[in-house]
Short mmCIF file of C-alpha atoms and ligand atoms in Angstrom, two decimals:
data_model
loop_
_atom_site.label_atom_id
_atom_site.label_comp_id
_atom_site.label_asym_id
_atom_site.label_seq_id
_atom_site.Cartn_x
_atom_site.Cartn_y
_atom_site.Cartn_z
CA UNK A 728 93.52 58.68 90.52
CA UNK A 729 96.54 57.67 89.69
CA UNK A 730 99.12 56.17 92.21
CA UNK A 731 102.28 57.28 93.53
CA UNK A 732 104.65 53.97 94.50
CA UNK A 733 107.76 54.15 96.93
CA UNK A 734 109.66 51.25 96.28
CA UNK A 735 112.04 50.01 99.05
CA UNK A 736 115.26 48.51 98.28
CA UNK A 737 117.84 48.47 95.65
CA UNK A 738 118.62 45.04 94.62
CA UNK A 739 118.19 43.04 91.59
CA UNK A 740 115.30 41.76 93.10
CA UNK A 741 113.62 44.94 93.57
CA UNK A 742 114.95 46.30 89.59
CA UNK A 743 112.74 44.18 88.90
CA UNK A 744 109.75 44.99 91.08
CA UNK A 745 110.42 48.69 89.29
CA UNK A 746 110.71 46.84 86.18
CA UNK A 747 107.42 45.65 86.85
CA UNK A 748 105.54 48.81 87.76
CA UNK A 749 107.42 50.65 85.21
CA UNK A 750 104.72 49.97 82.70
CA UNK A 751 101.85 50.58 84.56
CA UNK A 752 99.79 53.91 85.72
CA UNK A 753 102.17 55.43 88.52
CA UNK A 754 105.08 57.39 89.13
CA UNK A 755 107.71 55.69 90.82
CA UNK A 756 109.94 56.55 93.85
CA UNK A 757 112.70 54.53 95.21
CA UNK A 758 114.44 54.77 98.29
CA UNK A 759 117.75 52.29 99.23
CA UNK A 760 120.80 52.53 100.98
CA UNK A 761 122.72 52.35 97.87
CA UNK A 762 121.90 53.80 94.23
CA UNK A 763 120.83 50.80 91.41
CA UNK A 764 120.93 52.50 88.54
CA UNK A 765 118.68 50.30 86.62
CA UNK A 766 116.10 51.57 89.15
CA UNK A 767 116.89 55.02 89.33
CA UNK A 768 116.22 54.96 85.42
CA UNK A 769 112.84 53.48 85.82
CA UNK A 770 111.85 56.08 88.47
CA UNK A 771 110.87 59.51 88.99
CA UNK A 772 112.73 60.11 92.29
CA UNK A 773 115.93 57.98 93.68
CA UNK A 774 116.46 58.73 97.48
CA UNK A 775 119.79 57.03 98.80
CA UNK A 776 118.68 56.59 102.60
CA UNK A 777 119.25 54.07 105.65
CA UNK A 778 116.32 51.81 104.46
CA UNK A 779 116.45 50.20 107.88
CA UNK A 780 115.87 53.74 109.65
CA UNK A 781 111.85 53.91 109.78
CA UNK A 782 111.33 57.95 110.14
CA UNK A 783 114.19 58.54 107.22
CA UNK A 784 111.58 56.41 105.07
CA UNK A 785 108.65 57.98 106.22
CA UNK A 786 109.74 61.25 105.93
CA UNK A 787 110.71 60.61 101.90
CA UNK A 788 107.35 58.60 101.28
CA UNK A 789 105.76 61.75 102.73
CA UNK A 790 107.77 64.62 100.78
CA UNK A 791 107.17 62.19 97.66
CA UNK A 792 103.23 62.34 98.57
CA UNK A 793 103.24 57.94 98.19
CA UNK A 794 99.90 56.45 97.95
CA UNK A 795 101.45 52.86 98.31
CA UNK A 796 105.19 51.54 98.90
CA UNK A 797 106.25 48.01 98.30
CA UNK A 798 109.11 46.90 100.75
CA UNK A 799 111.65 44.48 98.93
CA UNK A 800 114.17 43.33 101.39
CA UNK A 801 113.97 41.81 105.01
CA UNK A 802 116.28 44.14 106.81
CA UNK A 803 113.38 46.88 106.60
CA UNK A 804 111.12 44.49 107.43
CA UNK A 805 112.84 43.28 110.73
CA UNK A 806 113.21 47.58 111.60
CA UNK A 807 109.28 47.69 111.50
CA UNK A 808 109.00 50.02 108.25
CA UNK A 809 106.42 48.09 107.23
CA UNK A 810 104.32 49.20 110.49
CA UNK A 811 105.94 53.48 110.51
CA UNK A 812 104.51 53.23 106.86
CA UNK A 813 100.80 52.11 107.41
CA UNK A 814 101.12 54.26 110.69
CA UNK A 815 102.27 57.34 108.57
CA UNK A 816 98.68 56.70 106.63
CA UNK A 817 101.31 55.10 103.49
CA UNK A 818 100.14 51.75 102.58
CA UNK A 819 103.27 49.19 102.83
CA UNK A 820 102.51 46.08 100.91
CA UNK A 821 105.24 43.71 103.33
CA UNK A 822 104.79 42.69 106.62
CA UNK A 823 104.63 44.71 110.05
CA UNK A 824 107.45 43.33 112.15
CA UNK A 825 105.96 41.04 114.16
CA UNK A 826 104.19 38.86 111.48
CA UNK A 827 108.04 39.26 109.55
CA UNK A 828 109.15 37.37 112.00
CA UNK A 829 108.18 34.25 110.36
CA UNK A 830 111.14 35.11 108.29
CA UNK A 831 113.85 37.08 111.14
CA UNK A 832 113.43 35.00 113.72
CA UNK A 833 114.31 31.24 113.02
CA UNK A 834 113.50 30.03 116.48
CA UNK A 835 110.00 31.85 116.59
CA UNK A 836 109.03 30.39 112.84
CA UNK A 837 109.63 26.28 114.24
CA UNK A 838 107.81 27.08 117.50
CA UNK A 839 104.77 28.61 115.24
CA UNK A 840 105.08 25.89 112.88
CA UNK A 841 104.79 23.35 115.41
CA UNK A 842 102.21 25.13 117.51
CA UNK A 843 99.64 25.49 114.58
CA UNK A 844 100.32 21.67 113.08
CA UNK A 845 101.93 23.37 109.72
CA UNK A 846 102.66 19.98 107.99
CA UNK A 847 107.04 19.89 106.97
CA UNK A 848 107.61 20.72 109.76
CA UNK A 849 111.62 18.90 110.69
CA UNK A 850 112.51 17.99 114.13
CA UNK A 851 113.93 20.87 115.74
CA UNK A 852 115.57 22.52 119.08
CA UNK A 853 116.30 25.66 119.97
CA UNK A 854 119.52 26.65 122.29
CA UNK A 855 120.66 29.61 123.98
CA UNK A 856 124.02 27.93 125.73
CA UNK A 857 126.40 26.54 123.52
CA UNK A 858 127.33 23.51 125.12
CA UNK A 859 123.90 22.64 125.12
CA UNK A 860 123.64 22.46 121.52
CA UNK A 861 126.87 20.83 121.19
CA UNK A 862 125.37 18.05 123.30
CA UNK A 863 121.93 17.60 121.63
CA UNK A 864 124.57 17.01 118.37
CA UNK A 865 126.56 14.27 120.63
CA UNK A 866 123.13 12.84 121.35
CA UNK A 867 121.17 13.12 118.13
CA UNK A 868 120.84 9.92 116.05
CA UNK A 869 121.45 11.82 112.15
CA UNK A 870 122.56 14.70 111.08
CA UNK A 871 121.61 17.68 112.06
CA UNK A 872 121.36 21.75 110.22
CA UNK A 873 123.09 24.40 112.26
CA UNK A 874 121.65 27.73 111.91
CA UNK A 875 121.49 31.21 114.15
CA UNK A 876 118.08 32.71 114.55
CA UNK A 877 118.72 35.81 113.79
CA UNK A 878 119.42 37.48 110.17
CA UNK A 879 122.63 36.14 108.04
CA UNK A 880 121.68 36.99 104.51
CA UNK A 881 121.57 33.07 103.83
CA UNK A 882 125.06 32.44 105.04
CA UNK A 883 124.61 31.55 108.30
CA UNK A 884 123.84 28.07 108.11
CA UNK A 885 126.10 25.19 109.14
CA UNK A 886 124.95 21.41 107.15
CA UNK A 887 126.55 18.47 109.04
CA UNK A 888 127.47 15.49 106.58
CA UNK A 889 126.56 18.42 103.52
CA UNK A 890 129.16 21.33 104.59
CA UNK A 891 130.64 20.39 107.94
CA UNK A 892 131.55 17.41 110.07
CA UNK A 893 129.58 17.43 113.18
CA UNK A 894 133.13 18.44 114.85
CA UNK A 895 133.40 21.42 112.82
CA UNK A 896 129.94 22.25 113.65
CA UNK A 897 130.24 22.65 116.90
CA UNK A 898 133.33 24.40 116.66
CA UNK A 899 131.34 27.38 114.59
CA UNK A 900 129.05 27.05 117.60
CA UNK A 901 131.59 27.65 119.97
CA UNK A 902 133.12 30.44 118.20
CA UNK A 903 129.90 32.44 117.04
CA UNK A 904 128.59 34.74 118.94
CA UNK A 905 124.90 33.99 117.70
CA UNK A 906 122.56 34.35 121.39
CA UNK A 907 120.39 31.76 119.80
CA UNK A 908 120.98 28.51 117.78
CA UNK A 909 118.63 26.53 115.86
CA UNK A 910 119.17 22.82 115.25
CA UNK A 911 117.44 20.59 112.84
CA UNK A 912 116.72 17.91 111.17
CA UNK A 913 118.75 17.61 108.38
CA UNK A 914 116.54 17.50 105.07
CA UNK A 915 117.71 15.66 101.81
CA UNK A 916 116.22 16.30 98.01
CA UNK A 917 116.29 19.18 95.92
CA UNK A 918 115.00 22.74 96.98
CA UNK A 919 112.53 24.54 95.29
CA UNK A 920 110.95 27.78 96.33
CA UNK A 921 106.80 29.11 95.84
CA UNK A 922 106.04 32.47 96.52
CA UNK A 923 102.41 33.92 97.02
CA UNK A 924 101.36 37.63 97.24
CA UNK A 925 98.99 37.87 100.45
CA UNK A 926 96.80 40.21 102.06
CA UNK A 927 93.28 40.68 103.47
CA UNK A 928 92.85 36.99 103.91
CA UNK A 929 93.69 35.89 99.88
CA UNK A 930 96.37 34.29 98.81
CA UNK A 931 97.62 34.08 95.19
CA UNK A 932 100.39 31.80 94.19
CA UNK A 933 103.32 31.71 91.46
CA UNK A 934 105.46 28.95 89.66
CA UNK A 935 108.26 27.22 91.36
CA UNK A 936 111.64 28.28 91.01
CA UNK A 937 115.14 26.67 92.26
CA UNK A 938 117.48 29.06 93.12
CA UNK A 939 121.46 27.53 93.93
CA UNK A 940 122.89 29.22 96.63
CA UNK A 941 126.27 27.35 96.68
CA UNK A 942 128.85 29.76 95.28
CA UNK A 943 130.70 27.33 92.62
CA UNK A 944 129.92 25.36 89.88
CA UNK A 945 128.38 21.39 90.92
CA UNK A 946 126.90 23.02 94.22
CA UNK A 947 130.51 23.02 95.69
CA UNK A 948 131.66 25.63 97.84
CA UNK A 949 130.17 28.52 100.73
CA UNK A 950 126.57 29.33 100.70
CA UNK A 951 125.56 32.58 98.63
CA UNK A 952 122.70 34.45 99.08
CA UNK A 953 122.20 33.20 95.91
CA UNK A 954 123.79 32.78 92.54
CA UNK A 955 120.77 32.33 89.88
CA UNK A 956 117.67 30.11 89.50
CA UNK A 957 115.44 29.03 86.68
CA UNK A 958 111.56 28.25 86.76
CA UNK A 959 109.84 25.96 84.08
CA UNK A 960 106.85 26.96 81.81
CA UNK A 961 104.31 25.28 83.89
CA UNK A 962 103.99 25.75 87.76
CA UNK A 963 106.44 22.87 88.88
CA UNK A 964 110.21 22.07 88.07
CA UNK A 965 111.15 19.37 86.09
CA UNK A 966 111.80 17.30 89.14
CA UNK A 967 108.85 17.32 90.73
CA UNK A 968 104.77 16.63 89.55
CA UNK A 969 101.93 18.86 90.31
CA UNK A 970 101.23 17.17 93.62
CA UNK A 971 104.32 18.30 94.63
CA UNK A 972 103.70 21.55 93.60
CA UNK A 973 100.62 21.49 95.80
CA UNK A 974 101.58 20.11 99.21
CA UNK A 975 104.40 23.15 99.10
CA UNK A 976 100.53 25.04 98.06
CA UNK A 977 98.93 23.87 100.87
CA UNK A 978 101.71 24.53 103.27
CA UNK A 979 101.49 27.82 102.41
CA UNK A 980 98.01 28.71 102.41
CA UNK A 981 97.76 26.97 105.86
CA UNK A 982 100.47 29.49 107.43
CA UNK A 983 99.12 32.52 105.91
CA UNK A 984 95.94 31.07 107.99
CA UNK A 985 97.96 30.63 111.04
CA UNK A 986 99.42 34.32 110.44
CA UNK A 987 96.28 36.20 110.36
CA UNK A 988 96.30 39.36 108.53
CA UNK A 989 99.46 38.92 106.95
CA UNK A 990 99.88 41.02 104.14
CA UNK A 991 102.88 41.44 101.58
CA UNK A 992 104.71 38.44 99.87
CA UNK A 993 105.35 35.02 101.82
CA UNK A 994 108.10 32.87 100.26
CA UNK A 995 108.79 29.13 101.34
CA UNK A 996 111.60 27.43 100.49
CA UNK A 997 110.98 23.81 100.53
CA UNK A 998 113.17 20.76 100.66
CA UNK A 999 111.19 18.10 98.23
CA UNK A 1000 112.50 14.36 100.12
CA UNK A 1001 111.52 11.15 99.93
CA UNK A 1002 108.73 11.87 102.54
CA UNK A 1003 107.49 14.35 100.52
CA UNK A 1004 107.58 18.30 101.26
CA UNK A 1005 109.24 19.45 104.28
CA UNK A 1006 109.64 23.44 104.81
CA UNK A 1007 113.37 24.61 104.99
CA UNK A 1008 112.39 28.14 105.50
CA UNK A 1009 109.88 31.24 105.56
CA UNK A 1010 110.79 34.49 103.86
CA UNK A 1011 108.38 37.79 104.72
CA UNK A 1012 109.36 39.11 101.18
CA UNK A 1013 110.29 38.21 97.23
CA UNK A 1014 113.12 35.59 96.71
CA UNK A 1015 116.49 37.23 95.35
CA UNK A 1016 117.19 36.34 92.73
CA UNK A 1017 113.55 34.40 92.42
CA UNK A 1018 111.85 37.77 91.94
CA UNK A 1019 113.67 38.05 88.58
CA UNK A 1020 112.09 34.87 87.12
CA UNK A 1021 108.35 35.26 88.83
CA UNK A 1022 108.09 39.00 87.55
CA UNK A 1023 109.14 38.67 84.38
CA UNK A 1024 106.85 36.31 83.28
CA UNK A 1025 103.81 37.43 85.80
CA UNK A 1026 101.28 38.91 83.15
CA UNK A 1027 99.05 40.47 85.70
CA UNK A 1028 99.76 44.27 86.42
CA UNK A 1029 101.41 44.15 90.04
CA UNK A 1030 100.07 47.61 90.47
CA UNK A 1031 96.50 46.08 90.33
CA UNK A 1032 97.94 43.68 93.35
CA UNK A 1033 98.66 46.05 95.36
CA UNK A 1034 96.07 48.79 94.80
CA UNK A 1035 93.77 45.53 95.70
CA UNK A 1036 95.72 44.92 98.65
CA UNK A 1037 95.66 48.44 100.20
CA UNK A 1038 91.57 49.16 99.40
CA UNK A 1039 90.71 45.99 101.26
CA UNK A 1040 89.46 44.11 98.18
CA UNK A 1041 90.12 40.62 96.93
CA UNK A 1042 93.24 39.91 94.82
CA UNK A 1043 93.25 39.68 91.09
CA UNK A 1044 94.16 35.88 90.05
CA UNK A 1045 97.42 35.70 89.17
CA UNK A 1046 98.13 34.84 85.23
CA UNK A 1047 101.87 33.66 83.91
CA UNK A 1048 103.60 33.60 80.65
CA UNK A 1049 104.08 29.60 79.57
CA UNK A 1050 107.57 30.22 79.86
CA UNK A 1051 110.74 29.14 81.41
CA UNK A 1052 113.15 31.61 83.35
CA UNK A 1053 116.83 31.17 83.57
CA UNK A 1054 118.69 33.71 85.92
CA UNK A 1055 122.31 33.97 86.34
CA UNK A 1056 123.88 36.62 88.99
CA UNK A 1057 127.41 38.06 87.15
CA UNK A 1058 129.50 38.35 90.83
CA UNK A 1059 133.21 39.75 91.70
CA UNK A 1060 136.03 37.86 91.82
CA UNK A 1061 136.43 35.92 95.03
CA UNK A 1062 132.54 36.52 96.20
CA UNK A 1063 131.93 35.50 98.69
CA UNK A 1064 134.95 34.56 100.28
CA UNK A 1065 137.12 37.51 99.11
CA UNK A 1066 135.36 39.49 96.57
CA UNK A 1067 137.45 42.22 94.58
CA UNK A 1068 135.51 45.40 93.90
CA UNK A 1069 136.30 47.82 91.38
CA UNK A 1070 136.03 46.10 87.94
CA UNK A 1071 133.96 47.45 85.13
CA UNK A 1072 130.68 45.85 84.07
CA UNK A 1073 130.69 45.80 80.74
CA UNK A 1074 126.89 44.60 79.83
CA UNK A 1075 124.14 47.07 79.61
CA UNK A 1076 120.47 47.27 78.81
CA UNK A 1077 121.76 48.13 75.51
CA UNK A 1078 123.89 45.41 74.78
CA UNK A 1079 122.46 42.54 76.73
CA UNK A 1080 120.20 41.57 73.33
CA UNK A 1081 117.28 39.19 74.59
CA UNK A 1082 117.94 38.66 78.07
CA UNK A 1083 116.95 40.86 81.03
CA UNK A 1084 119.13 42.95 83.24
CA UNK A 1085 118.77 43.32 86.50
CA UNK A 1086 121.46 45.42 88.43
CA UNK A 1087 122.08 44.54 92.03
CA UNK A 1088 124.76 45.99 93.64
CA UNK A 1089 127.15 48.03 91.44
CA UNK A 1090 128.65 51.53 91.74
CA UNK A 1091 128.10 54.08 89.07
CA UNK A 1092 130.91 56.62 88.40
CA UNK A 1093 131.13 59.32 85.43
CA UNK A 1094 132.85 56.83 82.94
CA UNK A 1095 130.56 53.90 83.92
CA UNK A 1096 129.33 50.98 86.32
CA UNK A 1097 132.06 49.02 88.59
CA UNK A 1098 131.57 46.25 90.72
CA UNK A 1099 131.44 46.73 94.33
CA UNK A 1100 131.43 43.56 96.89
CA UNK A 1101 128.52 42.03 96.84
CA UNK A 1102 126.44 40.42 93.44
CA UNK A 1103 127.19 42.49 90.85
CA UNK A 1104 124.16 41.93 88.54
CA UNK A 1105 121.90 39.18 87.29
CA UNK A 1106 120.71 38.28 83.44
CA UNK A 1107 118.05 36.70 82.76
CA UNK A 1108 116.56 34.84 79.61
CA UNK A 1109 112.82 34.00 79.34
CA UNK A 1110 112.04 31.43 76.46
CA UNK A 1111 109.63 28.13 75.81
CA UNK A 1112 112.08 25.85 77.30
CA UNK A 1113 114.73 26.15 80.47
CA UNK A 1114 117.54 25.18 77.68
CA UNK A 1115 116.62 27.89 75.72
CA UNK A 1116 115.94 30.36 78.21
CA UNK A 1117 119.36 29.20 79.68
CA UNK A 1118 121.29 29.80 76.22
CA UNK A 1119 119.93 33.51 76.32
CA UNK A 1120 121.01 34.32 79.08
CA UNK A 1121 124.87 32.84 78.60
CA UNK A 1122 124.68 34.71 74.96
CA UNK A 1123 123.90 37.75 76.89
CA UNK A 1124 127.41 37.22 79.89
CA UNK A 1125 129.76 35.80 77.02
CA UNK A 1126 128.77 38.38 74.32
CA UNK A 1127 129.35 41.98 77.30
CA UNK A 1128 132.12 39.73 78.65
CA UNK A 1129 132.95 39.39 82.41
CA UNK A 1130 136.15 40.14 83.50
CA UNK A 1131 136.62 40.18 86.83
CA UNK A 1132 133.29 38.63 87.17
CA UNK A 1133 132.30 35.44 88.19
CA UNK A 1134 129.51 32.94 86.79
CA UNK A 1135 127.74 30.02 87.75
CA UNK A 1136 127.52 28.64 83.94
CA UNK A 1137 125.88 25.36 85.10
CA UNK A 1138 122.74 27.16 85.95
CA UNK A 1139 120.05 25.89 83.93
CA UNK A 1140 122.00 23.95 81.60
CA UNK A 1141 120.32 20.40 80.78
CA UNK A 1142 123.28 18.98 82.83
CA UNK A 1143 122.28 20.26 85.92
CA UNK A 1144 118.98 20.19 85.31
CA UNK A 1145 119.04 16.28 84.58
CA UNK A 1146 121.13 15.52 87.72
CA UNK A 1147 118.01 17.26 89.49
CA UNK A 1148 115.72 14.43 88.14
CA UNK A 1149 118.11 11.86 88.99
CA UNK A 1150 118.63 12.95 92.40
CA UNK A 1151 115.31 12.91 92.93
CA UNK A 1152 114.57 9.41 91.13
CA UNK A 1153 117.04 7.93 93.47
CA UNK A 1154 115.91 9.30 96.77
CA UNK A 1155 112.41 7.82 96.00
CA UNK A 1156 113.57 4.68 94.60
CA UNK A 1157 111.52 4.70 91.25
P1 AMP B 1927 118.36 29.43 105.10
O1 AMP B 1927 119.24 30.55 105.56
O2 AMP B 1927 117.44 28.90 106.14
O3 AMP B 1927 117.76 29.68 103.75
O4 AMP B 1927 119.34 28.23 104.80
C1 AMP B 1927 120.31 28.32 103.79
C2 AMP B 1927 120.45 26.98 103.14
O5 AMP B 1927 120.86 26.02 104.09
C3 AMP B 1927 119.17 26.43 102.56
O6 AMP B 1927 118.87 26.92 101.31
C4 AMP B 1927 119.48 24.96 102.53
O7 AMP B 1927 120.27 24.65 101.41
C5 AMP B 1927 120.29 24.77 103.76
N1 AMP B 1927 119.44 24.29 104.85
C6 AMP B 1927 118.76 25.03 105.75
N2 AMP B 1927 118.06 24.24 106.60
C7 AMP B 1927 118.30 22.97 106.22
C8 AMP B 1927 117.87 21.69 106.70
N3 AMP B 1927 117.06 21.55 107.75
N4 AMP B 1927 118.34 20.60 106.05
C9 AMP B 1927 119.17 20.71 104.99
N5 AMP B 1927 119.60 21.88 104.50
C10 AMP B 1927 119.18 23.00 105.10
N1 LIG B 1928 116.86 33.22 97.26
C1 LIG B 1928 117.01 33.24 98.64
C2 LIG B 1928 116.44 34.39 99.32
O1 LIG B 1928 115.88 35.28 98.72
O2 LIG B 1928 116.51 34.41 100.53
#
């Protein structure tokens, strides 16, 4: 029989889930609270609904008759349409809302961390009074992560001695609103996320990737929810060896023991320091923009995943392409600061010659696709080495053009990739 997939979402992270299933045995639905053309061309059906609201989705994955539906982002997730789904007799391969908290609830992910001995753990307290926190900053001997427990889209997060003074920090504590407050241990090394695709009890793992949040070029400025990332042909970045690849493994593995049941995609970000692998955070879904270098070199059929997922049988072992991923997100002007909607995107599937392209949020009128406020679009190249993989993907920006865009160039060139190695080098004194 063949299937019938809702997707859920419509980011560049879930073009290219539907770029995934595109080529495989099932019709396609989509359902988001705005329209990605990219997906909408992959797919049968294109339903723009509140993706949040969990009868508007079950009420389309039952008019479209889904036998499955793959959840892409977190706000869903955190709304329980994972659960209304696999109530509503649809399959959801993501997370029901409680186990999602690992991901929406920062305070609840430490606690559970600590409370099952997950090794990377940092030091951490949690606050619900302000001036609490502000003391345990007076009183704490280093520096210290600021972040609210809830939801921020990765721009809630306040690093003393990295972003803020400790001054300023409490200042944002003051003035936020956030009910609860999350300190930590301040982690130093490079970042590096693993994803695994989960459920009944398996686990099955993909390549590292390092995604760069910071909006400008050299890591400088606001956090992002991300502004490109690259992967390597083999399973670990060129910063780190295999063991390093699998502690962040092991970590893993050891909280999808500790969740029971979990089902859908867990991603860990992880800081690699000088003390090894220390867990910055959980996410209950696929990395954007990470999904757009994991997918496009994953050569097993994700259908197979989650048809193997749903019928209670054991995964299919992952296989990957031996080759490196370079992904650059094309944002408006001013993102994220003070981002200036309403320029047109010049690049298309057409004329984006080798690379990939992934739209994320864009607005498509009569006479073409604008940019709205948030990341416009992503390319990405996929070649034997990161420099080369990196190259297609500039060729791809510099040959549409981006006015009125904004790149990070340095992602993925040898530059930045070097300084990685270094940093690393220097932290463990080799
Ligand atoms: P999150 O929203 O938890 O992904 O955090 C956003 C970013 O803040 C991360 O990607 C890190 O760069 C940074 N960050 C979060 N927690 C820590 C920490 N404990 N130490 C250093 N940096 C952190
Ligand atoms: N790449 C960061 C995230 O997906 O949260």
């Amino acid at each position: 029989m063949s299937e019938t997939v809702l997707l859920i979402g419509g980011g560049g992270r879930e073009h290219a889930i539907a770029r995934a299933l595109a080529d495989s045995d099932c019709t396609l639905y989509a359902a988001a609270g705005n329209r990605n053309p990219g997906i909408a061309r992959l797919a049968d059906g294109f339903e723009t609904l509140d993706a949040t609201n969990p009868q508007a989705v079950t009420t389309y994955a039952n008019e479209v008759d889904a036998s499955l539906a793959i959840v892409g982002p977190e706000a869903p997730l955190e709304a329980g349409v994972a659960d209304a789904l696999d109530e509503a007799g649809v399959y959801a391969f993501g997370p029901r809302e409680e186990q999602a908290r690992i991901e929406t609830d920062k305070g609840f992910q430490r606690r559970f961390m600590d409370r099952h001995d997950i090794p990377g753990c940092p030091d951490f307290a949690e606050f619900t009074d302000s001036e609490a926190a502000c003391e345990y900053i007076d009183e704490y001997d280093g520096d210290l992560a600021v972040k609210p427990a809830g939801l921020t889209g990765g721009k809630g997060v306040r690093v003393i001695g990295d972003q803020v003074t400790a001054a300023e920090a409490k200042e944002y504590i003051r003035d936020s609103e956030y009910d609860r407050i999350v300190l930590e241990e301040r982690l130093v090394g490079e970042e590096f996320t693993v994803q695994a695709l989960v459920a009944n009890g398996d686990r099955r793992v993909t390549p590292a990737v390092q995604d760069h949040k910071r909006a400008y070029e050299g890591d400088k400025g606001p956090n992002t929810g991300g502004m490109g990332s690259y992967s390597d042909a083999e399973l670990e970045l060129p910063f780190m060896d295999r063991e390093d690849y699998l502690e962040a493994v092991d970590i893993l593995e050891a909280t999808v023991d500790a969740l029971e049941g979990y089902k859908g995609v867990l991603y860990g970000q992880f800081m690699l320091t000088a003390d090894g692998v220390k867990v910055v955070e959980f996410n209950a879904r696929f990395g954007d923009p990470e999904a757009m270098n994991t997918l496009p070199v994953m050569e097993t059929d994700l259908l197979d995943v989650l048809v193997a997922a749903r019928d209670d049988e054991s995964l299919p072992q992952l296989s990957f392409a031996e080759q490196a991923t370079v992904c650059k997100y094309a944002v408006p002007d001013g993102y994220p600061t003070d981002p200036e909607s309403g320029a047109k995107v010049q690049i298309s599937p057409e004329n984006a010659g080798d690379a990939r392209l992934f739209y994320a949020s864009v607005d498509e009128r009569e006479d073409g696709i604008y940019t709205t406020t948030s990341r416009s679009f992503a390319v990405v190249g996929v070649a034997d080495s990161i420099s080369d993989a990196e190259a297609i993907a500039t060729e791809a920006l510099e040959r549409a053009g981006t006015d009125g865009l904004r790149v990070r160039w340095d992602i993925g060139k040898p530059e930045l990739v070097q300084s990685r190695i270094d940093h690393m080098t220097e932290l463990r004194g080799e």
